[in-house]
Amino acid sequence: GEDVEQSLFLSVREGDSSVINCTYTDSSSTYLYWYKQEPGAGLQLLTYIFSNMDMKQDQRLTVLLNKKDKHLSLRIADTQTGDSAIYFCAEILLSGGSYIPTFGRGTSLIVHP
Amino acid sequence: EAGVAQSPRYKIIEKRQSVAFWCNPISGHATLYWYQQILGQGPKLLIQFQNNGVVDDSQLPKDRFSAERLKGVDSTLKIQPAKLEDSAVYLCASSWSWDNNSPLHFGNGTRLTVT
């Protein structure tokens, strides 16, 4: 199975808040990332959070981290149609002495006008 | 700052043919990654370079895939011979260093279709 798990789809109305959830596996991950992928493009870094934080806010984005449950969420306030994309959660796994960036399957966010 | 450049954007080949992809990372980025993204899935790491050395290639199918980064800058990924299941987007990414607090910057990928 996947090391990083995400729900596959989320549909919201324009102007509402969106919350995308992720569970990760490695409690020693020091940084956790959110990436956005628009059709035909690569992944774009949205935001990240350091493991000694439980919340980070960046304009319309709020990241919440629950280390005990290994749960990460991304909240997008006032969701716009331009936010429609696939959102990936990523952790950095330490494997064999190497840091391996590992991604979930992505959550497809659909924003309805 | 120029981003990660990849070429070609699209490639269609028949099974058993060969194909090569090229990547130019962001200037000064020591670490380079090749990921395979099959439709509907997240990116899967194929190989990770630190300068011109391989950090991890545990998920690279070495019987058919190869990659090099000879001068520690550009990189090529080759598939020979291709199989139908290799149809995917191949993403190149780079980061400042290989430690766990250097975010990855991605190129737009090469979409490979094997028929």
mmCIF file of C-alpha atoms in Angstrom:
data_model
loop_
_atom_site.group_PDB
_atom_site.id
_atom_site.type_symbol
_atom_site.label_atom_id
_atom_site.label_comp_id
_atom_site.label_asym_id
_atom_site.label_seq_id
_atom_site.Cartn_x
_atom_site.Cartn_y
_atom_site.Cartn_z
ATOM 1 C CA GLY A 1 0.000 0.000 0.000
ATOM 2 C CA GLU A 2 0.872 3.667 -0.158
ATOM 3 C CA ASP A 3 3.103 5.168 2.511
ATOM 4 C CA VAL A 4 1.160 8.412 2.288
ATOM 5 C CA GLU A 5 -2.628 8.160 2.081
ATOM 6 C CA GLN A 6 -5.097 10.705 0.784
ATOM 7 C CA SER A 7 -8.735 10.638 -0.223
ATOM 8 C CA LEU A 8 -9.022 10.706 -4.009
ATOM 9 C CA PHE A 9 -11.690 13.337 -4.641
ATOM 10 C CA LEU A 10 -13.136 16.485 -3.073
ATOM 11 C CA SER A 11 -15.876 18.635 -4.567
ATOM 12 C CA VAL A 12 -16.708 22.086 -3.183
ATOM 13 C CA ARG A 13 -18.651 25.176 -4.201
ATOM 14 C CA GLU A 14 -16.777 28.343 -5.087
ATOM 15 C CA GLY A 15 -16.314 30.537 -2.027
ATOM 16 C CA ASP A 16 -16.491 27.638 0.433
ATOM 17 C CA SER A 17 -13.506 26.258 2.334
ATOM 18 C CA SER A 18 -11.791 23.074 1.198
ATOM 19 C CA VAL A 19 -10.052 20.674 3.542
ATOM 20 C CA ILE A 20 -7.739 18.040 2.095
ATOM 21 C CA ASN A 21 -6.509 15.352 4.454
ATOM 22 C CA CYS A 22 -3.422 13.156 4.487
ATOM 23 C CA THR A 23 -1.966 10.486 6.741
ATOM 24 C CA TYR A 24 1.727 9.697 6.637
ATOM 25 C CA THR A 25 3.812 6.887 8.011
ATOM 26 C CA ASP A 26 7.110 8.105 9.363
ATOM 27 C CA SER A 27 6.853 9.872 12.708
ATOM 28 C CA SER A 28 10.436 11.050 12.283
ATOM 29 C CA SER A 29 9.592 13.081 9.154
ATOM 30 C CA THR A 30 10.770 16.564 9.969
ATOM 31 C CA TYR A 31 9.175 18.356 7.025
ATOM 32 C CA LEU A 32 5.852 17.670 5.348
ATOM 33 C CA TYR A 33 4.850 19.262 2.068
ATOM 34 C CA TRP A 34 1.811 20.102 -0.002
ATOM 35 C CA TYR A 35 2.139 20.263 -3.784
ATOM 36 C CA LYS A 36 -0.390 21.282 -6.434
ATOM 37 C CA GLN A 37 -0.564 19.792 -9.938
ATOM 38 C CA GLU A 38 -2.576 21.421 -12.699
ATOM 39 C CA PRO A 39 -3.372 19.497 -15.912
ATOM 40 C CA GLY A 40 -0.334 18.932 -18.085
ATOM 41 C CA ALA A 41 2.053 20.466 -15.590
ATOM 42 C CA GLY A 42 4.540 19.310 -13.020
ATOM 43 C CA LEU A 43 4.044 19.604 -9.285
ATOM 44 C CA GLN A 44 4.227 23.058 -7.752
ATOM 45 C CA LEU A 45 5.227 23.518 -4.118
ATOM 46 C CA LEU A 46 2.377 25.165 -2.216
ATOM 47 C CA THR A 47 3.540 25.122 1.359
ATOM 48 C CA TYR A 48 5.305 23.019 3.959
ATOM 49 C CA ILE A 49 5.336 22.611 7.697
ATOM 50 C CA PHE A 50 8.105 21.724 10.108
ATOM 51 C CA SER A 51 7.292 18.925 12.513
ATOM 52 C CA ASN A 52 7.690 21.059 15.631
ATOM 53 C CA MET A 53 4.760 23.189 14.473
ATOM 54 C CA ASP A 54 1.103 22.261 14.658
ATOM 55 C CA MET A 55 -0.196 24.994 12.388
ATOM 56 C CA LYS A 56 1.060 27.210 9.611
ATOM 57 C CA GLN A 57 -0.925 29.891 7.804
ATOM 58 C CA ASP A 58 -0.010 31.366 4.442
ATOM 59 C CA GLN A 59 -2.661 33.681 2.974
ATOM 60 C CA ARG A 60 -5.617 31.442 2.058
ATOM 61 C CA LEU A 61 -3.769 28.270 3.028
ATOM 62 C CA THR A 62 -3.718 26.754 6.512
ATOM 63 C CA VAL A 63 -1.761 23.600 7.280
ATOM 64 C CA LEU A 64 -2.584 21.612 10.410
ATOM 65 C CA LEU A 65 -0.310 18.889 11.719
ATOM 66 C CA ASN A 66 -1.246 16.247 14.287
ATOM 67 C CA LYS A 67 1.970 14.351 14.953
ATOM 68 C CA LYS A 68 0.384 11.925 17.363
ATOM 69 C CA ASP A 69 -2.009 10.679 14.689
ATOM 70 C CA LYS A 70 0.404 11.363 11.795
ATOM 71 C CA HIS A 71 -2.304 13.434 10.175
ATOM 72 C CA LEU A 72 -1.777 16.459 7.974
ATOM 73 C CA SER A 73 -4.438 18.686 6.476
ATOM 74 C CA LEU A 74 -4.555 21.574 4.030
ATOM 75 C CA ARG A 75 -7.372 24.083 4.293
ATOM 76 C CA ILE A 76 -8.021 26.459 1.415
ATOM 77 C CA ALA A 77 -10.209 29.396 2.395
ATOM 78 C CA ASP A 78 -12.546 31.051 -0.126
ATOM 79 C CA THR A 79 -11.884 28.341 -2.728
ATOM 80 C CA GLN A 80 -11.805 29.599 -6.309
ATOM 81 C CA THR A 81 -12.269 27.770 -9.614
ATOM 82 C CA GLY A 82 -8.558 28.314 -10.228
ATOM 83 C CA ASP A 83 -7.852 26.100 -7.221
ATOM 84 C CA SER A 84 -9.186 23.087 -9.149
ATOM 85 C CA ALA A 85 -6.195 20.743 -9.379
ATOM 86 C CA ILE A 86 -4.678 17.646 -7.812
ATOM 87 C CA TYR A 87 -3.097 18.186 -4.397
ATOM 88 C CA PHE A 88 -0.305 15.925 -3.181
ATOM 89 C CA CYS A 89 0.904 15.422 0.333
ATOM 90 C CA ALA A 90 4.580 14.440 0.653
ATOM 91 C CA GLU A 91 6.873 13.277 3.394
ATOM 92 C CA ILE A 92 10.603 12.713 3.384
ATOM 93 C CA LEU A 93 11.356 9.123 4.342
ATOM 94 C CA LEU A 94 14.760 8.168 5.647
ATOM 95 C CA SER A 95 15.638 4.921 3.913
ATOM 96 C CA GLY A 96 19.046 3.296 3.862
ATOM 97 C CA GLY A 97 20.717 6.543 4.855
ATOM 98 C CA SER A 98 19.006 8.504 2.085
ATOM 99 C CA TYR A 99 16.163 10.988 2.278
ATOM 100 C CA ILE A 100 13.465 9.848 -0.148
ATOM 101 C CA PRO A 101 10.661 12.301 -0.990
ATOM 102 C CA THR A 102 7.488 10.175 -1.031
ATOM 103 C CA PHE A 103 4.133 11.292 -2.387
ATOM 104 C CA GLY A 104 0.540 10.240 -1.865
ATOM 105 C CA ARG A 105 -1.805 9.432 -4.751
ATOM 106 C CA GLY A 106 -3.207 12.938 -4.728
ATOM 107 C CA THR A 107 -6.612 14.458 -4.016
ATOM 108 C CA SER A 108 -8.467 15.824 -7.011
ATOM 109 C CA LEU A 109 -10.189 19.076 -5.958
ATOM 110 C CA ILE A 110 -13.130 20.111 -8.113
ATOM 111 C CA VAL A 111 -14.527 23.593 -7.537
ATOM 112 C CA HIS A 112 -18.048 24.300 -8.817
ATOM 113 C CA PRO A 113 -19.089 27.858 -9.712
ATOM 114 C CA GLU B 1 15.033 31.972 -11.708
ATOM 115 C CA ALA B 2 14.635 29.538 -14.582
ATOM 116 C CA GLY B 3 12.760 26.384 -13.634
ATOM 117 C CA VAL B 4 13.499 22.739 -14.318
ATOM 118 C CA ALA B 5 13.515 22.132 -18.066
ATOM 119 C CA GLN B 6 12.479 18.824 -19.595
ATOM 120 C CA SER B 7 12.254 17.590 -23.157
ATOM 121 C CA PRO B 8 10.487 16.334 -25.096
ATOM 122 C CA ARG B 9 7.018 17.198 -23.770
ATOM 123 C CA TYR B 10 5.417 14.234 -25.490
ATOM 124 C CA LYS B 11 6.667 10.998 -26.970
ATOM 125 C CA ILE B 12 4.817 8.146 -28.632
ATOM 126 C CA ILE B 13 6.698 4.948 -29.368
ATOM 127 C CA GLU B 14 5.931 1.325 -30.056
ATOM 128 C CA LYS B 15 6.707 -1.364 -27.518
ATOM 129 C CA ARG B 16 10.249 -2.697 -27.684
ATOM 130 C CA GLN B 17 11.542 0.636 -29.008
ATOM 131 C CA SER B 18 13.938 2.870 -27.081
ATOM 132 C CA VAL B 19 13.346 6.354 -25.753
ATOM 133 C CA ALA B 20 15.367 8.971 -23.898
ATOM 134 C CA PHE B 21 14.312 11.941 -21.817
ATOM 135 C CA TRP B 22 16.405 14.954 -20.915
ATOM 136 C CA CYS B 23 16.358 17.189 -17.851
ATOM 137 C CA ASN B 24 18.136 20.419 -16.953
ATOM 138 C CA PRO B 25 17.738 21.245 -13.260
ATOM 139 C CA ILE B 26 17.658 24.653 -11.625
ATOM 140 C CA SER B 27 21.123 26.165 -11.596
ATOM 141 C CA GLY B 28 23.002 25.318 -8.410
ATOM 142 C CA HIS B 29 20.715 22.464 -7.382
ATOM 143 C CA ALA B 30 22.861 19.532 -6.359
ATOM 144 C CA THR B 31 20.125 16.917 -6.156
ATOM 145 C CA LEU B 32 18.165 15.642 -9.141
ATOM 146 C CA TYR B 33 15.247 13.209 -9.151
ATOM 147 C CA TRP B 34 13.403 11.235 -11.789
ATOM 148 C CA TYR B 35 9.834 10.261 -10.942
ATOM 149 C CA GLN B 36 7.336 8.128 -12.850
ATOM 150 C CA GLN B 37 3.701 9.204 -12.576
ATOM 151 C CA ILE B 38 1.190 6.720 -13.914
ATOM 152 C CA LEU B 39 -2.269 8.138 -14.618
ATOM 153 C CA GLY B 40 -4.270 8.479 -11.419
ATOM 154 C CA GLN B 41 -1.304 7.847 -9.140
ATOM 155 C CA GLY B 42 1.219 9.902 -7.254
ATOM 156 C CA PRO B 43 4.790 10.255 -8.460
ATOM 157 C CA LYS B 44 7.012 7.266 -7.757
ATOM 158 C CA LEU B 45 10.737 7.876 -7.339
ATOM 159 C CA LEU B 46 12.889 6.073 -9.904
ATOM 160 C CA ILE B 47 16.320 7.493 -9.152
ATOM 161 C CA GLN B 48 17.917 10.235 -7.087
ATOM 162 C CA PHE B 49 21.290 11.823 -7.827
ATOM 163 C CA GLN B 50 23.469 13.923 -5.581
ATOM 164 C CA ASN B 51 25.768 15.781 -7.995
ATOM 165 C CA ASN B 52 26.851 12.975 -10.345
ATOM 166 C CA GLY B 53 26.458 10.126 -7.851
ATOM 167 C CA VAL B 54 23.410 7.923 -7.331
ATOM 168 C CA VAL B 55 21.791 8.294 -3.902
ATOM 169 C CA ASP B 56 18.912 5.870 -4.451
ATOM 170 C CA ASP B 57 17.827 3.770 -7.415
ATOM 171 C CA SER B 58 16.054 0.994 -5.551
ATOM 172 C CA GLN B 59 12.843 1.384 -7.583
ATOM 173 C CA LEU B 60 14.475 1.729 -10.981
ATOM 174 C CA PRO B 61 13.790 -1.323 -13.219
ATOM 175 C CA LYS B 62 17.418 -1.731 -14.114
ATOM 176 C CA ASP B 63 16.828 -4.363 -16.769
ATOM 177 C CA ARG B 64 15.318 -1.696 -19.014
ATOM 178 C CA PHE B 65 15.781 1.724 -17.404
ATOM 179 C CA SER B 66 19.024 3.634 -17.070
ATOM 180 C CA ALA B 67 19.887 7.162 -16.038
ATOM 181 C CA GLU B 68 22.996 9.255 -15.888
ATOM 182 C CA ARG B 69 24.121 12.658 -14.715
ATOM 183 C CA LEU B 70 27.685 12.633 -15.914
ATOM 184 C CA LYS B 71 28.740 16.190 -15.115
ATOM 185 C CA GLY B 72 26.441 16.688 -12.168
ATOM 186 C CA VAL B 73 24.106 19.020 -14.053
ATOM 187 C CA ASP B 74 21.909 17.688 -16.898
ATOM 188 C CA SER B 75 20.495 14.214 -16.734
ATOM 189 C CA THR B 76 19.068 11.693 -19.172
ATOM 190 C CA LEU B 77 16.705 8.818 -18.474
ATOM 191 C CA LYS B 78 16.521 5.993 -20.993
ATOM 192 C CA ILE B 79 14.126 3.110 -21.464
ATOM 193 C CA GLN B 80 15.212 0.203 -23.645
ATOM 194 C CA PRO B 81 13.141 -1.718 -24.600
ATOM 195 C CA ALA B 82 9.869 -0.017 -23.681
ATOM 196 C CA LYS B 83 6.815 -1.939 -22.479
ATOM 197 C CA LEU B 84 3.169 -0.931 -22.557
ATOM 198 C CA GLU B 85 3.180 -0.424 -18.778
ATOM 199 C CA ASP B 86 5.862 2.251 -19.125
ATOM 200 C CA SER B 87 3.209 4.654 -20.418
ATOM 201 C CA ALA B 88 3.315 7.479 -17.882
ATOM 202 C CA VAL B 89 4.523 11.000 -17.266
ATOM 203 C CA TYR B 90 8.202 11.154 -16.376
ATOM 204 C CA LEU B 91 8.903 14.036 -14.055
ATOM 205 C CA CYS B 92 12.284 15.498 -13.294
ATOM 206 C CA ALA B 93 12.797 17.487 -10.107
ATOM 207 C CA SER B 94 15.717 19.187 -8.445
ATOM 208 C CA SER B 95 16.496 20.507 -4.995
ATOM 209 C CA TRP B 96 19.219 22.538 -3.389
ATOM 210 C CA SER B 97 20.535 19.591 -1.417
ATOM 211 C CA TRP B 98 19.579 16.041 -0.541
ATOM 212 C CA ASP B 99 18.651 16.656 3.083
ATOM 213 C CA ASN B 100 15.109 16.624 4.348
ATOM 214 C CA ASN B 101 14.380 20.337 4.287
ATOM 215 C CA SER B 102 15.069 21.128 0.632
ATOM 216 C CA PRO B 103 11.775 21.230 -1.250
ATOM 217 C CA LEU B 104 11.624 19.752 -4.733
ATOM 218 C CA HIS B 105 11.067 21.868 -7.837
ATOM 219 C CA PHE B 106 9.490 19.986 -10.729
ATOM 220 C CA GLY B 107 9.619 20.287 -14.476
ATOM 221 C CA ASN B 108 6.463 19.906 -16.568
ATOM 222 C CA GLY B 109 7.278 16.309 -17.404
ATOM 223 C CA THR B 110 7.459 14.144 -20.501
ATOM 224 C CA ARG B 111 4.300 12.233 -21.341
ATOM 225 C CA LEU B 112 5.239 8.844 -22.793
ATOM 226 C CA THR B 113 2.743 6.688 -24.638
ATOM 227 C CA VAL B 114 3.821 3.168 -25.551
ATOM 228 C CA THR B 115 1.616 1.466 -28.149
#
